[in-house]
């Protein structure tokens, strides 16, 4: 089996989009049989959610796009249902921080070969996810970059697979503060401190 990341970027992107989309849609369709949104197909709900993520807002295109065209409340319900399924099914299946000793050694070797950093087994970074100002305690979400956000910490392994996400903190918190409160940081210190 070939490694899609070794292929040229157009082929890789096409393959990943096709495989990812099919997998997400199949998983979502299985979970949607009991949904109250029976008039919409699982495909329409997934498309509405993905379009919302791409635009960051209902008004920018989800409701007016002739391919999606649905009301704000329908998009909201579709989005909520999609996120619930993603969290319950896909995140639990795919986003796990577990490394065997063999994986840890392989990660160290690959990070060292790529960047000459010894002892690295994961990469951690924070990102601000832009949001609309919350009606309550909005000031907590105003970040140093000048917009309202949630500060999310993401952890990736040597293969760029997401291993952990923590998106619980308002944007006013600095990355180092969020990482300092992280259960994963405590786990890493206990497990790997030499």
Short mmCIF file of C-alpha atoms in Angstrom, two decimals:
data_model
loop_
_atom_site.label_atom_id
_atom_site.label_comp_id
_atom_site.label_asym_id
_atom_site.label_seq_id
_atom_site.Cartn_x
_atom_site.Cartn_y
_atom_site.Cartn_z
CA UNK A 1 0.00 0.00 0.00
CA UNK A 2 1.41 3.41 -0.93
CA UNK A 3 1.75 6.27 1.52
CA UNK A 4 -0.57 9.07 0.30
CA UNK A 5 1.77 11.69 1.77
CA UNK A 6 4.50 10.52 -0.63
CA UNK A 7 2.28 11.18 -3.67
CA UNK A 8 2.12 14.55 -5.42
CA UNK A 9 -0.07 17.07 -3.64
CA UNK A 10 -3.01 17.05 -6.10
CA UNK A 11 -3.32 13.26 -6.02
CA UNK A 12 -2.90 13.21 -2.24
CA UNK A 13 -5.52 15.89 -1.68
CA UNK A 14 -7.99 14.18 -4.02
CA UNK A 15 -7.46 10.79 -2.38
CA UNK A 16 -7.72 12.13 1.16
CA UNK A 17 -10.81 14.20 0.38
CA UNK A 18 -12.53 11.23 -1.26
CA UNK A 19 -11.63 8.73 1.45
CA UNK A 20 -12.31 11.16 4.30
CA UNK A 21 -15.60 12.33 2.86
CA UNK A 22 -16.84 8.80 2.26
CA UNK A 23 -15.82 7.69 5.75
CA UNK A 24 -17.41 10.70 7.47
CA UNK A 25 -20.59 10.41 5.42
CA UNK A 26 -20.92 6.66 6.06
CA UNK A 27 -20.37 7.12 9.79
CA UNK A 28 -22.78 10.04 9.92
CA UNK A 29 -25.44 8.20 7.86
CA UNK A 30 -25.35 5.23 10.28
CA UNK A 31 -25.96 7.56 13.21
CA UNK A 32 -28.65 9.65 11.55
CA UNK A 33 -31.33 7.04 11.15
CA UNK A 34 -32.85 8.04 14.51
CA UNK A 35 -32.54 11.78 13.87
CA UNK A 36 -35.50 14.17 13.92
CA UNK A 37 -34.14 15.89 10.80
CA UNK A 38 -35.63 13.20 8.57
CA UNK A 39 -36.42 15.49 5.63
CA UNK A 40 -32.72 16.11 4.99
CA UNK A 41 -30.40 13.44 3.70
CA UNK A 42 -27.21 12.71 5.66
CA UNK A 43 -25.25 14.08 2.68
CA UNK A 44 -27.07 17.44 2.86
CA UNK A 45 -26.42 17.66 6.60
CA UNK A 46 -22.73 16.87 6.21
CA UNK A 47 -22.38 19.37 3.35
CA UNK A 48 -24.12 22.08 5.39
CA UNK A 49 -21.82 21.46 8.37
CA UNK A 50 -18.66 21.39 6.26
CA UNK A 51 -19.68 24.52 4.38
CA UNK A 52 -20.34 26.25 7.70
CA UNK A 53 -16.85 25.26 8.91
CA UNK A 54 -15.28 26.54 5.68
CA UNK A 55 -17.12 29.87 5.86
CA UNK A 56 -17.19 30.34 9.62
CA UNK A 57 -20.69 31.74 9.44
CA UNK A 58 -24.15 30.92 8.18
CA UNK A 59 -24.55 34.25 6.41
CA UNK A 60 -21.46 33.91 4.22
CA UNK A 61 -22.86 31.16 2.09
CA UNK A 62 -24.50 28.18 3.71
CA UNK A 63 -28.01 29.57 3.44
CA UNK A 64 -27.58 31.27 0.09
CA UNK A 65 -25.55 28.61 -1.72
CA UNK A 66 -27.83 27.01 -4.30
CA UNK A 67 -26.15 23.65 -3.60
CA UNK A 68 -26.93 23.81 0.13
CA UNK A 69 -29.78 26.36 0.40
CA UNK A 70 -31.40 25.82 3.80
CA UNK A 71 -32.61 28.03 6.60
CA UNK A 72 -30.45 29.13 9.52
CA UNK A 73 -32.33 27.00 12.07
CA UNK A 74 -31.94 23.92 9.85
CA UNK A 75 -28.22 24.59 9.44
CA UNK A 76 -27.95 25.04 13.21
CA UNK A 77 -29.70 21.72 13.91
CA UNK A 78 -27.62 19.96 11.24
CA UNK A 79 -24.43 21.42 12.67
CA UNK A 80 -25.29 20.42 16.24
CA UNK A 81 -26.15 16.89 15.18
CA UNK A 82 -23.02 16.60 13.02
CA UNK A 83 -20.76 17.79 15.86
CA UNK A 84 -22.40 15.42 18.34
CA UNK A 85 -21.82 12.46 15.99
CA UNK A 86 -18.25 13.58 15.28
CA UNK A 87 -17.46 13.82 18.98
CA UNK A 88 -19.18 10.59 19.96
CA UNK A 89 -17.99 8.42 17.08
CA UNK A 90 -15.12 9.80 15.04
CA UNK A 91 -13.13 11.64 17.69
CA UNK A 92 -13.24 8.72 20.10
CA UNK A 93 -12.12 6.37 17.37
CA UNK A 94 -9.37 8.48 15.82
CA UNK A 95 -8.11 11.05 18.32
CA UNK A 96 -6.30 9.09 21.01
CA UNK A 97 -3.07 9.75 22.77
CA UNK A 98 -1.50 6.37 23.11
CA UNK A 99 2.07 5.56 22.17
CA UNK A 100 3.79 2.25 22.60
CA UNK A 101 7.51 2.29 23.39
CA UNK A 102 8.17 1.31 19.77
CA UNK A 103 6.07 4.23 18.48
CA UNK A 104 7.82 6.59 20.88
CA UNK A 105 11.25 5.50 19.62
CA UNK A 106 10.12 5.77 15.99
CA UNK A 107 8.75 9.27 16.62
CA UNK A 108 12.03 10.36 18.24
CA UNK A 109 14.02 9.02 15.28
CA UNK A 110 11.77 10.67 12.68
CA UNK A 111 11.67 14.03 14.44
CA UNK A 112 15.44 13.95 14.81
CA UNK A 113 15.95 13.01 11.14
CA UNK A 114 13.62 15.80 10.02
CA UNK A 115 14.60 18.65 12.36
CA UNK A 116 17.66 17.51 14.38
CA UNK A 117 15.68 17.87 17.63
CA UNK A 118 16.58 15.07 20.06
CA UNK A 119 13.96 13.53 22.35
CA UNK A 120 10.86 14.88 20.57
CA UNK A 121 7.88 12.49 20.42
CA UNK A 122 4.97 14.92 19.78
CA UNK A 123 4.35 18.48 18.63
CA UNK A 124 2.08 20.81 20.59
CA UNK A 125 0.68 24.12 19.41
CA UNK A 126 -2.15 26.44 20.21
CA UNK A 127 -4.53 28.08 17.80
CA UNK A 128 -7.29 30.62 18.16
CA UNK A 129 -10.60 29.52 16.68
CA UNK A 130 -12.55 32.63 15.77
CA UNK A 131 -16.06 32.87 17.25
CA UNK A 132 -18.86 35.39 17.51
CA UNK A 133 -18.68 37.35 20.78
CA UNK A 134 -20.60 35.38 23.43
CA UNK A 135 -23.48 37.27 25.03
CA UNK A 136 -22.21 36.39 28.52
CA UNK A 137 -18.66 37.11 29.67
CA UNK A 138 -17.61 38.03 26.13
CA UNK A 139 -14.51 39.82 27.41
CA UNK A 140 -13.01 36.44 28.37
CA UNK A 141 -13.00 35.40 24.72
CA UNK A 142 -11.25 38.52 23.39
CA UNK A 143 -7.68 37.50 22.56
CA UNK A 144 -4.42 39.40 22.24
CA UNK A 145 -4.75 39.26 18.44
CA UNK A 146 -7.84 41.46 18.56
CA UNK A 147 -10.75 39.08 17.98
CA UNK A 148 -13.03 36.72 19.93
CA UNK A 149 -11.88 33.12 20.04
CA UNK A 150 -11.51 29.81 21.78
CA UNK A 151 -7.88 28.87 22.44
CA UNK A 152 -7.37 25.27 21.37
CA UNK A 153 -4.27 23.19 22.01
CA UNK A 154 -3.58 20.48 19.42
CA UNK A 155 -1.08 17.66 19.71
CA UNK A 156 0.24 15.85 16.63
CA UNK A 157 2.56 12.89 16.24
CA UNK A 158 5.43 12.37 13.81
CA UNK A 159 2.97 11.38 11.06
CA UNK A 160 0.92 14.59 11.54
CA UNK A 161 -1.99 12.67 13.06
CA UNK A 162 -3.95 14.60 15.66
CA UNK A 163 -3.53 12.81 18.98
CA UNK A 164 -5.22 15.25 21.35
CA UNK A 165 -7.36 18.38 21.24
CA UNK A 166 -8.32 20.63 24.12
CA UNK A 167 -10.64 23.47 23.09
CA UNK A 168 -12.13 24.41 26.46
CA UNK A 169 -10.51 27.76 27.13
CA UNK A 170 -11.56 31.30 26.20
CA UNK A 171 -9.28 33.26 23.88
CA UNK A 172 -7.93 35.56 26.61
CA UNK A 173 -5.81 32.63 27.86
CA UNK A 174 -2.27 32.33 26.52
CA UNK A 175 -1.16 29.03 24.94
CA UNK A 176 1.32 28.41 27.76
CA UNK A 177 -1.44 28.82 30.36
CA UNK A 178 -3.74 26.40 28.52
CA UNK A 179 -0.90 23.87 28.15
CA UNK A 180 -0.04 24.34 31.83
CA UNK A 181 -3.58 23.29 32.78
CA UNK A 182 -3.59 20.36 30.35
CA UNK A 183 -4.04 16.84 31.66
CA UNK A 184 -1.88 15.66 28.77
CA UNK A 185 1.03 17.84 29.95
CA UNK A 186 0.79 16.26 33.41
CA UNK A 187 0.61 12.81 31.84
CA UNK A 188 3.64 13.50 29.65
CA UNK A 189 5.67 14.76 32.59
CA UNK A 190 4.82 11.72 34.70
CA UNK A 191 5.41 9.21 31.93
CA UNK A 192 8.41 10.61 30.07
CA UNK A 193 10.38 12.77 32.50
CA UNK A 194 13.82 11.26 32.84
#
